mmCIF file of C-alpha atoms in Angstrom:
data_model
loop_
_atom_site.group_PDB
_atom_site.id
_atom_site.type_symbol
_atom_site.label_atom_id
_atom_site.label_comp_id
_atom_site.label_asym_id
_atom_site.label_seq_id
_atom_site.Cartn_x
_atom_site.Cartn_y
_atom_site.Cartn_z
ATOM 1 C CA UNK A 18 6.201 6.022 9.335
ATOM 2 C CA UNK A 19 3.533 7.904 11.202
ATOM 3 C CA UNK A 20 1.587 8.596 7.997
ATOM 4 C CA UNK A 21 1.725 4.918 7.154
ATOM 5 C CA UNK A 22 -0.058 3.991 10.346
ATOM 6 C CA UNK A 23 -2.730 6.718 10.544
ATOM 7 C CA UNK A 24 -5.327 5.176 8.239
ATOM 8 C CA UNK A 25 -4.914 1.694 9.642
ATOM 9 C CA UNK A 26 -5.116 2.949 13.210
ATOM 10 C CA UNK A 27 -8.364 4.791 12.602
ATOM 11 C CA UNK A 28 -9.871 1.760 10.912
ATOM 12 C CA UNK A 29 -8.852 -0.508 13.744
ATOM 13 C CA UNK A 30 -10.312 1.849 16.329
ATOM 14 C CA UNK A 31 -13.625 1.935 14.507
ATOM 15 C CA UNK A 32 -13.582 -1.799 13.979
ATOM 16 C CA UNK A 33 -12.864 -2.394 17.637
ATOM 17 C CA UNK A 34 -16.031 -0.500 18.586
ATOM 18 C CA UNK A 35 -18.246 -2.751 16.481
ATOM 19 C CA UNK A 36 -16.656 -6.190 16.625
ATOM 20 C CA UNK A 37 -17.157 -8.637 19.480
ATOM 21 C CA UNK A 38 -14.191 -10.485 20.860
ATOM 22 C CA UNK A 39 -13.151 -13.547 18.918
ATOM 23 C CA UNK A 40 -11.847 -16.731 20.486
ATOM 24 C CA UNK A 41 -14.878 -17.219 22.696
ATOM 25 C CA UNK A 42 -14.645 -20.974 23.000
ATOM 26 C CA UNK A 43 -14.654 -23.103 26.107
ATOM 27 C CA UNK A 44 -11.817 -22.746 28.560
ATOM 28 C CA UNK A 45 -11.921 -26.463 29.146
ATOM 29 C CA UNK A 46 -13.868 -26.420 32.379
ATOM 30 C CA UNK A 47 -15.808 -24.323 34.849
ATOM 31 C CA UNK A 48 -14.690 -22.298 37.831
ATOM 32 C CA UNK A 49 -11.402 -20.505 38.335
ATOM 33 C CA UNK A 50 -8.623 -20.757 35.764
ATOM 34 C CA UNK A 51 -4.918 -20.294 36.435
ATOM 35 C CA UNK A 52 -2.900 -19.405 33.353
ATOM 36 C CA UNK A 53 0.758 -20.339 33.359
ATOM 37 C CA UNK A 54 2.907 -17.694 31.674
ATOM 38 C CA UNK A 55 6.614 -18.172 30.928
ATOM 39 C CA UNK A 56 8.380 -15.011 29.760
ATOM 40 C CA UNK A 57 11.907 -13.878 28.975
ATOM 41 C CA UNK A 58 13.734 -11.399 31.178
ATOM 42 C CA UNK A 59 14.746 -8.259 29.305
ATOM 43 C CA UNK A 60 16.248 -6.637 32.382
ATOM 44 C CA UNK A 61 19.909 -6.364 33.222
ATOM 45 C CA UNK A 62 19.521 -6.537 37.003
ATOM 46 C CA UNK A 63 16.944 -7.053 39.737
ATOM 47 C CA UNK A 64 15.863 -3.420 39.536
ATOM 48 C CA UNK A 65 14.648 -3.598 35.931
ATOM 49 C CA UNK A 66 13.749 -7.283 35.731
ATOM 50 C CA UNK A 67 10.766 -8.113 33.518
ATOM 51 C CA UNK A 68 9.356 -9.956 36.528
ATOM 52 C CA UNK A 69 8.138 -6.591 37.825
ATOM 53 C CA UNK A 70 6.328 -5.750 34.586
ATOM 54 C CA UNK A 71 4.582 -9.097 34.250
ATOM 55 C CA UNK A 72 3.613 -9.301 37.906
ATOM 56 C CA UNK A 73 2.059 -5.824 37.784
ATOM 57 C CA UNK A 74 0.314 -6.650 34.507
ATOM 58 C CA UNK A 75 -1.044 -9.910 35.929
ATOM 59 C CA UNK A 76 -2.376 -8.111 39.009
ATOM 60 C CA UNK A 77 -4.091 -5.477 36.853
ATOM 61 C CA UNK A 78 -5.601 -8.157 34.620
ATOM 62 C CA UNK A 79 -6.826 -10.265 37.529
ATOM 63 C CA UNK A 80 -8.585 -7.263 39.067
ATOM 64 C CA UNK A 81 -10.593 -6.854 35.856
ATOM 65 C CA UNK A 82 -11.152 -10.574 35.247
ATOM 66 C CA UNK A 83 -12.311 -12.357 38.413
ATOM 67 C CA UNK A 84 -11.843 -16.082 38.132
ATOM 68 C CA UNK A 85 -8.665 -15.910 36.048
ATOM 69 C CA UNK A 86 -5.285 -15.981 37.752
ATOM 70 C CA UNK A 87 -1.923 -15.606 36.000
ATOM 71 C CA UNK A 88 1.094 -17.525 37.302
ATOM 72 C CA UNK A 89 4.152 -15.551 36.126
ATOM 73 C CA UNK A 90 7.446 -17.363 35.544
ATOM 74 C CA UNK A 91 10.222 -15.135 34.156
ATOM 75 C CA UNK A 92 13.353 -16.906 32.903
ATOM 76 C CA UNK A 93 16.752 -15.625 31.658
ATOM 77 C CA UNK A 94 17.009 -15.079 27.911
ATOM 78 C CA UNK A 95 19.870 -17.535 27.685
ATOM 79 C CA UNK A 96 17.679 -20.453 28.825
ATOM 80 C CA UNK A 97 14.057 -19.462 28.281
ATOM 81 C CA UNK A 98 13.672 -21.162 24.879
ATOM 82 C CA UNK A 99 15.192 -24.426 26.101
ATOM 83 C CA UNK A 100 13.213 -24.173 29.352
ATOM 84 C CA UNK A 101 9.939 -23.976 27.441
ATOM 85 C CA UNK A 102 11.023 -26.807 25.132
ATOM 86 C CA UNK A 103 11.672 -29.004 28.170
ATOM 87 C CA UNK A 104 8.274 -28.156 29.659
ATOM 88 C CA UNK A 105 6.566 -29.132 26.412
ATOM 89 C CA UNK A 106 8.526 -32.366 26.142
ATOM 90 C CA UNK A 107 7.548 -33.253 29.703
ATOM 91 C CA UNK A 108 3.877 -32.620 28.938
ATOM 92 C CA UNK A 109 3.632 -29.564 31.180
ATOM 93 C CA UNK A 110 3.468 -26.808 28.593
ATOM 94 C CA UNK A 111 2.612 -23.319 29.813
ATOM 95 C CA UNK A 112 -0.558 -21.696 28.542
ATOM 96 C CA UNK A 113 1.409 -18.756 27.161
ATOM 97 C CA UNK A 114 5.100 -18.416 26.391
ATOM 98 C CA UNK A 115 6.962 -15.255 25.442
ATOM 99 C CA UNK A 116 10.239 -16.379 23.892
ATOM 100 C CA UNK A 117 12.451 -16.059 20.824
ATOM 101 C CA UNK A 118 10.852 -18.532 18.398
ATOM 102 C CA UNK A 119 7.606 -20.382 17.879
ATOM 103 C CA UNK A 120 7.585 -22.345 14.614
ATOM 104 C CA UNK A 121 9.070 -25.569 16.000
ATOM 105 C CA UNK A 122 5.841 -26.123 17.975
ATOM 106 C CA UNK A 123 3.525 -25.635 14.998
ATOM 107 C CA UNK A 124 4.150 -28.931 13.211
ATOM 108 C CA UNK A 125 3.609 -30.784 16.483
ATOM 109 C CA UNK A 126 0.151 -29.245 16.715
ATOM 110 C CA UNK A 127 0.865 -27.636 20.085
ATOM 111 C CA UNK A 128 -0.339 -24.083 19.413
ATOM 112 C CA UNK A 129 -3.572 -22.198 18.962
ATOM 113 C CA UNK A 130 -3.736 -19.986 15.895
ATOM 114 C CA UNK A 131 -4.044 -16.247 16.443
ATOM 115 C CA UNK A 132 -7.675 -16.163 15.336
ATOM 116 C CA UNK A 133 -8.529 -18.856 17.883
ATOM 117 C CA UNK A 134 -7.443 -16.689 20.805
ATOM 118 C CA UNK A 135 -7.303 -13.022 19.804
ATOM 119 C CA UNK A 136 -10.067 -10.533 19.187
ATOM 120 C CA UNK A 137 -10.284 -9.355 15.589
ATOM 121 C CA UNK A 138 -9.129 -5.789 16.376
ATOM 122 C CA UNK A 139 -6.083 -7.078 18.277
ATOM 123 C CA UNK A 140 -5.046 -9.415 15.485
ATOM 124 C CA UNK A 141 -5.584 -6.772 12.784
ATOM 125 C CA UNK A 142 -3.452 -4.254 14.672
ATOM 126 C CA UNK A 143 -0.151 -6.140 14.251
ATOM 127 C CA UNK A 144 2.268 -4.587 11.786
ATOM 128 C CA UNK A 145 1.738 -6.554 8.595
ATOM 129 C CA UNK A 146 5.411 -7.415 8.161
ATOM 130 C CA UNK A 147 5.546 -8.914 11.645
ATOM 131 C CA UNK A 148 2.214 -10.678 11.295
ATOM 132 C CA UNK A 149 3.484 -12.348 8.121
ATOM 133 C CA UNK A 150 6.628 -13.441 9.948
ATOM 134 C CA UNK A 151 4.357 -15.117 12.503
ATOM 135 C CA UNK A 152 2.730 -17.380 9.916
ATOM 136 C CA UNK A 153 3.397 -20.983 8.981
ATOM 137 C CA UNK A 154 1.669 -22.248 5.841
ATOM 138 C CA UNK A 155 -0.378 -19.017 5.831
ATOM 139 C CA UNK A 156 -1.789 -19.613 9.309
ATOM 140 C CA UNK A 157 -0.884 -17.116 12.026
ATOM 141 C CA UNK A 158 0.629 -18.778 15.111
ATOM 142 C CA UNK A 159 3.428 -16.518 16.336
ATOM 143 C CA UNK A 160 2.229 -13.302 17.977
ATOM 144 C CA UNK A 161 4.894 -10.595 17.759
ATOM 145 C CA UNK A 162 5.581 -9.153 21.203
ATOM 146 C CA UNK A 163 8.269 -6.513 20.708
ATOM 147 C CA UNK A 164 10.553 -5.694 17.805
ATOM 148 C CA UNK A 165 13.831 -3.957 17.202
ATOM 149 C CA UNK A 166 16.130 -3.099 14.366
ATOM 150 C CA UNK A 167 19.892 -2.792 14.316
ATOM 151 C CA UNK A 168 22.217 0.120 13.670
ATOM 152 C CA UNK A 169 25.974 0.455 13.864
ATOM 153 C CA UNK A 170 26.956 2.136 17.141
ATOM 154 C CA UNK A 171 30.196 3.997 17.724
ATOM 155 C CA UNK A 172 31.729 5.701 20.730
ATOM 156 C CA UNK A 173 31.832 9.419 19.843
ATOM 157 C CA UNK A 174 34.551 10.237 22.353
ATOM 158 C CA UNK A 175 36.889 7.551 21.020
ATOM 159 C CA UNK A 176 36.137 8.603 17.434
ATOM 160 C CA UNK A 177 36.840 12.259 18.221
ATOM 161 C CA UNK A 178 40.110 11.369 19.895
ATOM 162 C CA UNK A 179 41.159 9.461 16.775
ATOM 163 C CA UNK A 180 39.859 12.179 14.411
ATOM 164 C CA UNK A 181 37.345 9.859 12.769
ATOM 165 C CA UNK A 182 34.009 10.267 11.036
ATOM 166 C CA UNK A 183 31.196 7.712 11.170
ATOM 167 C CA UNK A 184 31.831 4.742 8.844
ATOM 168 C CA UNK A 185 29.887 4.577 5.589
ATOM 169 C CA UNK A 186 31.145 1.269 4.188
ATOM 170 C CA UNK A 187 33.336 -1.704 5.029
ATOM 171 C CA UNK A 188 36.558 0.072 4.081
ATOM 172 C CA UNK A 189 35.672 2.786 6.616
ATOM 173 C CA UNK A 190 34.997 0.172 9.299
ATOM 174 C CA UNK A 191 38.396 -1.416 8.725
ATOM 175 C CA UNK A 192 40.360 1.840 8.551
ATOM 176 C CA UNK A 193 38.527 3.323 11.541
ATOM 177 C CA UNK A 194 39.231 0.190 13.544
ATOM 178 C CA UNK A 195 42.940 0.463 12.655
ATOM 179 C CA UNK A 196 42.976 4.085 13.818
ATOM 180 C CA UNK A 197 41.192 3.227 17.064
ATOM 181 C CA UNK A 198 43.675 0.442 17.750
ATOM 182 C CA UNK A 199 46.526 2.879 17.214
ATOM 183 C CA UNK A 200 45.103 5.130 19.952
ATOM 184 C CA UNK A 201 44.969 2.222 22.411
ATOM 185 C CA UNK A 202 41.297 1.221 22.182
ATOM 186 C CA UNK A 203 40.975 -2.290 23.624
ATOM 187 C CA UNK A 204 38.326 -3.496 21.176
ATOM 188 C CA UNK A 205 38.097 -1.378 18.028
ATOM 189 C CA UNK A 206 35.195 -3.478 16.704
ATOM 190 C CA UNK A 207 33.314 -5.950 18.900
ATOM 191 C CA UNK A 208 32.189 -9.022 16.944
ATOM 192 C CA UNK A 209 30.049 -11.207 19.250
ATOM 193 C CA UNK A 210 29.708 -14.573 17.531
ATOM 194 C CA UNK A 211 29.332 -16.483 20.799
ATOM 195 C CA UNK A 212 26.371 -18.693 21.609
ATOM 196 C CA UNK A 213 24.102 -16.000 23.027
ATOM 197 C CA UNK A 214 23.134 -14.182 19.807
ATOM 198 C CA UNK A 215 25.411 -15.419 17.019
ATOM 199 C CA UNK A 216 22.506 -15.973 14.633
ATOM 200 C CA UNK A 217 21.559 -12.292 14.857
ATOM 201 C CA UNK A 218 25.072 -10.884 14.507
ATOM 202 C CA UNK A 219 25.619 -13.189 11.550
ATOM 203 C CA UNK A 220 22.522 -12.006 9.695
ATOM 204 C CA UNK A 221 23.528 -8.365 10.123
ATOM 205 C CA UNK A 222 26.822 -9.038 8.397
ATOM 206 C CA UNK A 223 25.279 -11.218 5.692
ATOM 207 C CA UNK A 224 22.784 -8.459 4.828
ATOM 208 C CA UNK A 225 25.509 -5.828 4.728
ATOM 209 C CA UNK A 226 27.445 -8.108 2.361
ATOM 210 C CA UNK A 227 24.491 -8.460 -0.015
ATOM 211 C CA UNK A 228 23.431 -11.910 1.134
ATOM 212 C CA UNK A 229 21.219 -13.364 3.827
ATOM 213 C CA UNK A 230 19.858 -16.586 5.236
ATOM 214 C CA UNK A 231 17.317 -17.383 2.547
ATOM 215 C CA UNK A 232 16.748 -17.041 -1.166
ATOM 216 C CA UNK A 233 14.429 -14.114 -1.824
ATOM 217 C CA UNK A 234 12.705 -15.987 -4.659
ATOM 218 C CA UNK A 235 11.481 -19.114 -2.871
ATOM 219 C CA UNK A 236 12.474 -18.713 0.793
ATOM 220 C CA UNK A 237 14.825 -21.700 0.784
ATOM 221 C CA UNK A 238 18.020 -21.567 2.829
ATOM 222 C CA UNK A 239 20.978 -20.047 1.013
ATOM 223 C CA UNK A 240 23.517 -20.114 3.821
ATOM 224 C CA UNK A 241 26.710 -20.936 1.932
ATOM 225 C CA UNK A 242 26.083 -18.582 -0.965
ATOM 226 C CA UNK A 243 28.985 -16.842 -2.669
ATOM 227 C CA UNK A 244 28.060 -13.508 -1.056
ATOM 228 C CA UNK A 245 27.906 -15.024 2.435
ATOM 229 C CA UNK A 246 31.251 -16.751 2.047
ATOM 230 C CA UNK A 247 32.863 -13.509 0.864
ATOM 231 C CA UNK A 248 31.437 -11.680 3.886
ATOM 232 C CA UNK A 249 33.048 -14.053 6.352
ATOM 233 C CA UNK A 250 36.287 -14.141 4.429
ATOM 234 C CA UNK A 251 36.405 -10.341 4.813
ATOM 235 C CA UNK A 252 35.652 -10.503 8.536
ATOM 236 C CA UNK A 253 38.315 -13.157 9.032
ATOM 237 C CA UNK A 254 40.999 -11.298 7.066
ATOM 238 C CA UNK A 255 40.255 -7.606 7.601
ATOM 239 C CA UNK A 256 38.974 -7.459 11.176
ATOM 240 C CA UNK A 257 39.833 -10.599 13.147
ATOM 241 C CA UNK A 258 43.076 -11.353 11.342
ATOM 242 C CA UNK A 259 44.347 -7.825 11.900
ATOM 243 C CA UNK A 260 43.677 -7.912 15.617
ATOM 244 C CA UNK A 261 40.823 -5.401 15.499
ATOM 245 C CA UNK A 262 38.173 -7.376 17.399
ATOM 246 C CA UNK A 263 39.634 -7.301 20.881
ATOM 247 C CA UNK A 264 41.168 -9.777 23.303
ATOM 248 C CA UNK A 265 38.261 -12.274 23.308
ATOM 249 C CA UNK A 266 37.862 -14.500 20.253
ATOM 250 C CA UNK A 267 34.562 -13.704 18.452
ATOM 251 C CA UNK A 268 33.363 -17.281 18.885
ATOM 252 C CA UNK A 269 33.671 -16.902 22.654
ATOM 253 C CA UNK A 270 32.301 -13.370 22.867
ATOM 254 C CA UNK A 271 28.630 -13.197 23.834
ATOM 255 C CA UNK A 272 26.557 -10.140 23.003
ATOM 256 C CA UNK A 273 26.066 -9.258 26.673
ATOM 257 C CA UNK A 274 29.849 -9.200 27.166
ATOM 258 C CA UNK A 275 30.307 -6.997 24.111
ATOM 259 C CA UNK A 276 27.577 -4.604 25.204
ATOM 260 C CA UNK A 277 29.044 -4.335 28.697
ATOM 261 C CA UNK A 278 32.449 -3.537 27.237
ATOM 262 C CA UNK A 279 30.866 -0.862 25.024
ATOM 263 C CA UNK A 280 29.071 0.811 27.926
ATOM 264 C CA UNK A 281 32.333 0.847 29.884
ATOM 265 C CA UNK A 282 34.122 2.692 27.072
ATOM 266 C CA UNK A 283 36.331 -0.166 25.849
ATOM 267 C CA UNK A 284 34.719 -0.679 22.426
ATOM 268 C CA UNK A 285 34.902 1.647 19.446
ATOM 269 C CA UNK A 286 32.187 0.114 17.233
ATOM 270 C CA UNK A 287 29.636 -2.669 17.274
ATOM 271 C CA UNK A 288 26.198 -3.515 15.940
ATOM 272 C CA UNK A 289 23.601 -2.491 18.507
ATOM 273 C CA UNK A 290 19.905 -2.319 19.326
ATOM 274 C CA UNK A 291 17.805 0.336 21.120
ATOM 275 C CA UNK A 292 18.305 -1.034 24.634
ATOM 276 C CA UNK A 293 22.061 -0.613 24.316
ATOM 277 C CA UNK A 294 21.567 3.050 23.420
ATOM 278 C CA UNK A 295 19.800 3.717 26.705
ATOM 279 C CA UNK A 296 22.276 1.711 28.793
ATOM 280 C CA UNK A 297 25.231 3.500 27.220
ATOM 281 C CA UNK A 298 23.656 6.871 27.985
ATOM 282 C CA UNK A 299 23.285 5.860 31.640
ATOM 283 C CA UNK A 300 27.008 5.133 31.750
ATOM 284 C CA UNK A 301 27.907 8.473 30.191
ATOM 285 C CA UNK A 302 28.903 7.070 26.802
ATOM 286 C CA UNK A 303 28.087 9.398 23.920
ATOM 287 C CA UNK A 304 26.820 7.172 21.128
ATOM 288 C CA UNK A 305 26.761 7.766 17.405
ATOM 289 C CA UNK A 306 24.422 5.617 15.316
ATOM 290 C CA UNK A 307 24.329 5.033 11.566
ATOM 291 C CA UNK A 308 22.599 2.474 9.311
ATOM 292 C CA UNK A 309 24.613 -0.700 8.889
ATOM 293 C CA UNK A 310 27.422 0.005 6.419
ATOM 294 C CA UNK A 311 27.627 -2.317 3.425
ATOM 295 C CA UNK A 312 30.482 -3.246 1.114
ATOM 296 C CA UNK A 313 30.093 -0.066 -0.937
ATOM 297 C CA UNK A 314 27.659 1.979 1.130
ATOM 298 C CA UNK A 315 24.617 1.445 3.332
ATOM 299 C CA UNK A 316 23.542 -2.202 3.591
ATOM 300 C CA UNK A 317 20.562 -3.303 1.490
ATOM 301 C CA UNK A 318 18.502 -3.746 4.651
ATOM 302 C CA UNK A 319 18.757 -3.555 8.393
ATOM 303 C CA UNK A 320 18.133 -6.665 10.412
ATOM 304 C CA UNK A 321 14.743 -6.721 12.074
ATOM 305 C CA UNK A 322 14.125 -8.808 15.153
ATOM 306 C CA UNK A 323 10.877 -9.820 16.773
ATOM 307 C CA UNK A 324 10.261 -11.744 19.949
ATOM 308 C CA UNK A 325 7.167 -13.872 20.109
ATOM 309 C CA UNK A 326 4.225 -14.944 22.196
ATOM 310 C CA UNK A 327 2.458 -18.231 21.605
ATOM 311 C CA UNK A 328 -0.578 -19.902 23.092
ATOM 312 C CA UNK A 329 -0.376 -23.611 23.900
ATOM 313 C CA UNK A 330 -3.372 -25.920 23.575
ATOM 314 C CA UNK A 331 -2.395 -28.452 26.221
ATOM 315 C CA UNK A 332 -4.459 -27.087 29.106
ATOM 316 C CA UNK A 333 -7.443 -26.084 26.993
ATOM 317 C CA UNK A 334 -7.696 -22.568 28.421
ATOM 318 C CA UNK A 335 -8.488 -20.887 25.115
ATOM 319 C CA UNK A 336 -10.972 -18.291 26.323
ATOM 320 C CA UNK A 337 -8.897 -17.224 29.325
ATOM 321 C CA UNK A 338 -5.752 -17.081 27.170
ATOM 322 C CA UNK A 339 -7.548 -14.862 24.680
ATOM 323 C CA UNK A 340 -8.716 -12.453 27.347
ATOM 324 C CA UNK A 341 -5.225 -12.132 28.758
ATOM 325 C CA UNK A 342 -3.579 -11.657 25.352
ATOM 326 C CA UNK A 343 -6.054 -8.952 24.373
ATOM 327 C CA UNK A 344 -5.087 -7.216 27.605
ATOM 328 C CA UNK A 345 -1.362 -7.652 26.874
ATOM 329 C CA UNK A 346 -1.771 -5.951 23.500
ATOM 330 C CA UNK A 347 -3.677 -2.942 24.802
ATOM 331 C CA UNK A 348 -1.783 0.170 23.627
ATOM 332 C CA UNK A 349 -0.970 1.312 27.132
ATOM 333 C CA UNK A 350 0.607 -2.031 28.009
ATOM 334 C CA UNK A 351 2.454 -2.346 24.711
ATOM 335 C CA UNK A 352 3.933 1.117 25.112
ATOM 336 C CA UNK A 353 4.810 0.516 28.745
ATOM 337 C CA UNK A 354 6.946 -2.533 28.005
ATOM 338 C CA UNK A 355 8.526 -1.213 24.793
ATOM 339 C CA UNK A 356 9.306 2.121 26.414
ATOM 340 C CA UNK A 357 10.830 0.551 29.509
ATOM 341 C CA UNK A 358 13.323 -1.493 27.474
ATOM 342 C CA UNK A 359 13.761 0.894 24.525
ATOM 343 C CA UNK A 360 12.238 -1.538 22.068
ATOM 344 C CA UNK A 361 9.765 -1.038 19.236
ATOM 345 C CA UNK A 362 6.052 -1.814 19.614
ATOM 346 C CA UNK A 363 4.530 -4.328 17.219
ATOM 347 C CA UNK A 364 1.129 -2.731 16.584
ATOM 348 C CA UNK A 365 0.123 0.056 14.211
ATOM 349 C CA UNK A 366 -1.527 2.139 16.903
ATOM 350 C CA UNK A 367 1.363 1.919 19.365
ATOM 351 C CA UNK A 368 3.900 2.658 16.621
ATOM 352 C CA UNK A 369 1.960 5.771 15.671
ATOM 353 C CA UNK A 370 1.941 6.859 19.303
ATOM 354 C CA UNK A 371 5.688 6.283 19.704
ATOM 355 C CA UNK A 372 6.543 8.117 16.472
ATOM 356 C CA UNK A 373 4.539 11.134 17.639
ATOM 357 C CA UNK A 374 5.884 11.245 21.194
ATOM 358 C CA UNK A 375 8.948 13.491 21.702
ATOM 359 C CA UNK A 376 10.214 11.356 24.589
ATOM 360 C CA UNK A 377 10.944 8.567 22.103
ATOM 361 C CA UNK A 378 12.857 10.765 19.642
ATOM 362 C CA UNK A 379 15.995 8.640 20.107
ATOM 363 C CA UNK A 380 14.122 5.596 18.798
ATOM 364 C CA UNK A 381 13.036 7.172 15.513
ATOM 365 C CA UNK A 382 16.091 5.944 13.611
ATOM 366 C CA UNK A 383 15.165 2.408 14.641
ATOM 367 C CA UNK A 384 11.490 2.963 13.803
ATOM 368 C CA UNK A 385 12.468 4.283 10.385
ATOM 369 C CA UNK A 386 14.523 1.168 9.694
ATOM 370 C CA UNK A 387 11.714 -1.237 10.610
ATOM 371 C CA UNK A 388 9.590 -1.143 7.404
ATOM 372 C CA UNK A 389 12.501 -2.206 5.174
ATOM 373 C CA UNK A 390 14.226 -4.511 7.645
ATOM 374 C CA UNK A 391 14.725 -8.195 6.946
ATOM 375 C CA UNK A 392 13.736 -10.616 9.669
ATOM 376 C CA UNK A 393 15.202 -13.913 10.725
ATOM 377 C CA UNK A 394 13.183 -16.761 9.098
ATOM 378 C CA UNK A 395 10.975 -17.311 12.151
ATOM 379 C CA UNK A 396 8.244 -19.094 10.205
ATOM 380 C CA UNK A 397 10.425 -22.032 9.160
ATOM 381 C CA UNK A 398 9.841 -25.020 11.429
ATOM 382 C CA UNK A 399 13.512 -25.862 11.060
ATOM 383 C CA UNK A 400 14.751 -22.476 12.232
ATOM 384 C CA UNK A 401 15.201 -23.433 15.885
ATOM 385 C CA UNK A 402 17.716 -26.158 15.023
ATOM 386 C CA UNK A 403 19.390 -24.074 12.294
ATOM 387 C CA UNK A 404 19.783 -21.233 14.770
ATOM 388 C CA UNK A 405 21.482 -23.604 17.192
ATOM 389 C CA UNK A 406 23.915 -24.647 14.469
ATOM 390 C CA UNK A 407 24.852 -21.020 13.900
ATOM 391 C CA UNK A 408 25.326 -20.476 17.627
ATOM 392 C CA UNK A 409 27.628 -23.486 17.913
ATOM 393 C CA UNK A 410 29.614 -23.113 14.714
ATOM 394 C CA UNK A 411 29.732 -19.674 13.099
ATOM 395 C CA UNK A 412 32.440 -18.345 15.424
ATOM 396 C CA UNK A 413 34.804 -20.913 13.924
ATOM 397 C CA UNK A 414 34.480 -19.251 10.506
ATOM 398 C CA UNK A 415 36.665 -16.309 11.531
ATOM 399 C CA UNK A 416 39.323 -18.232 13.457
ATOM 400 C CA UNK A 417 42.891 -18.078 12.119
ATOM 401 C CA UNK A 418 43.439 -20.687 9.426
ATOM 402 C CA UNK A 419 39.768 -21.663 9.258
ATOM 403 C CA UNK A 420 37.798 -21.963 6.028
ATOM 404 C CA UNK A 421 34.643 -19.788 6.095
ATOM 405 C CA UNK A 422 33.379 -21.776 3.121
ATOM 406 C CA UNK A 423 33.651 -25.056 5.015
ATOM 407 C CA UNK A 424 32.013 -23.683 8.155
ATOM 408 C CA UNK A 425 29.091 -22.135 6.258
ATOM 409 C CA UNK A 426 28.831 -25.322 4.207
ATOM 410 C CA UNK A 427 28.507 -27.373 7.387
ATOM 411 C CA UNK A 428 25.751 -25.130 8.705
ATOM 412 C CA UNK A 429 24.037 -25.350 5.301
ATOM 413 C CA UNK A 430 24.086 -29.140 5.549
ATOM 414 C CA UNK A 431 22.588 -28.931 9.036
ATOM 415 C CA UNK A 432 19.862 -26.684 7.609
ATOM 416 C CA UNK A 433 19.160 -29.109 4.758
ATOM 417 C CA UNK A 434 18.884 -31.987 7.217
ATOM 418 C CA UNK A 435 16.575 -29.970 9.437
ATOM 419 C CA UNK A 436 14.372 -29.114 6.460
ATOM 420 C CA UNK A 437 14.280 -32.752 5.330
ATOM 421 C CA UNK A 438 13.186 -33.837 8.809
ATOM 422 C CA UNK A 439 10.116 -31.562 8.697
#
């Protein structure tokens, strides 16, 4: 990965020395400007709340940019997307939002494009895969903020006690889970299909089963494909039906609950991201990590996730927004946030720096998975409503007596309706 970034990084550095900042339009008025920023909280408690990061960043920015103030408003992940949606509906959109999706605001004409607010070097420094995921109809609106990939995590102590090796395919997952259950493990495999992050957990399993959310040929939704139905039939029969997913029904198990159970030693296996690795280490859990197992070996791709920043037009503060965003994407600031929460930076230069830094050695497996990862279809205007349908319904697909085909078919119909409404 490091070699991949070297040439681009050097070019960007040279370019940045010769290019003036783009996005130098009017801020909509004279005098002081106060930017309203709404951001998601990546912390798990008051000690590591993202409020501290953004407040310190705002203070540093304000000291270098007299006349521009930044009003920081950090919201919980569980509500931040709906909070921003409500603000927009009530005609009090923030200037900048850092949330989980952006495309639903594009059709309504609410957002600046990237080239309207960012300097050329900043925009060119985004990893190309993530920049493409931020586009709607070839225009770049969604600014990737941080990224992560997913690996299968397992508790080494519990595996050693059961005499197990890391799983390589679905048969291994099932047999390992049976062995863990036999040794008294409360949750051999945690399957969080609750409302918090069901759309992400679902995509991981669909990819490992050879399917996905969309058709690779034309990008259309392909939710109730044969491969996807088979994946959920397997989950229903081989994991949930055999009592291997713990005392909480998957449809009622949120990711945060599953992660907490893992870090307390109650879970044998689950799909995890970099932040969980660090939290487990703090709790003394020795973690093994392997690429997501597929039906007959490693899955065709890992799931990639990006969180997004977007710039709203409503208040007309284009120039001030651009100055702040260029500051946000300075390498030092990108690395500071990504490093604090064990996430992956979204720029070539910061990725090169992380790959070369020994203190981030534990993240290299995630970095290595990023170039071939498959992302959620962020650029589809309909994705926000389709995601909600997954959150509300996919847990039902693995319930006893349920029909995975019918549940996926219902979500597919919701997706078709959402697409038709665009």
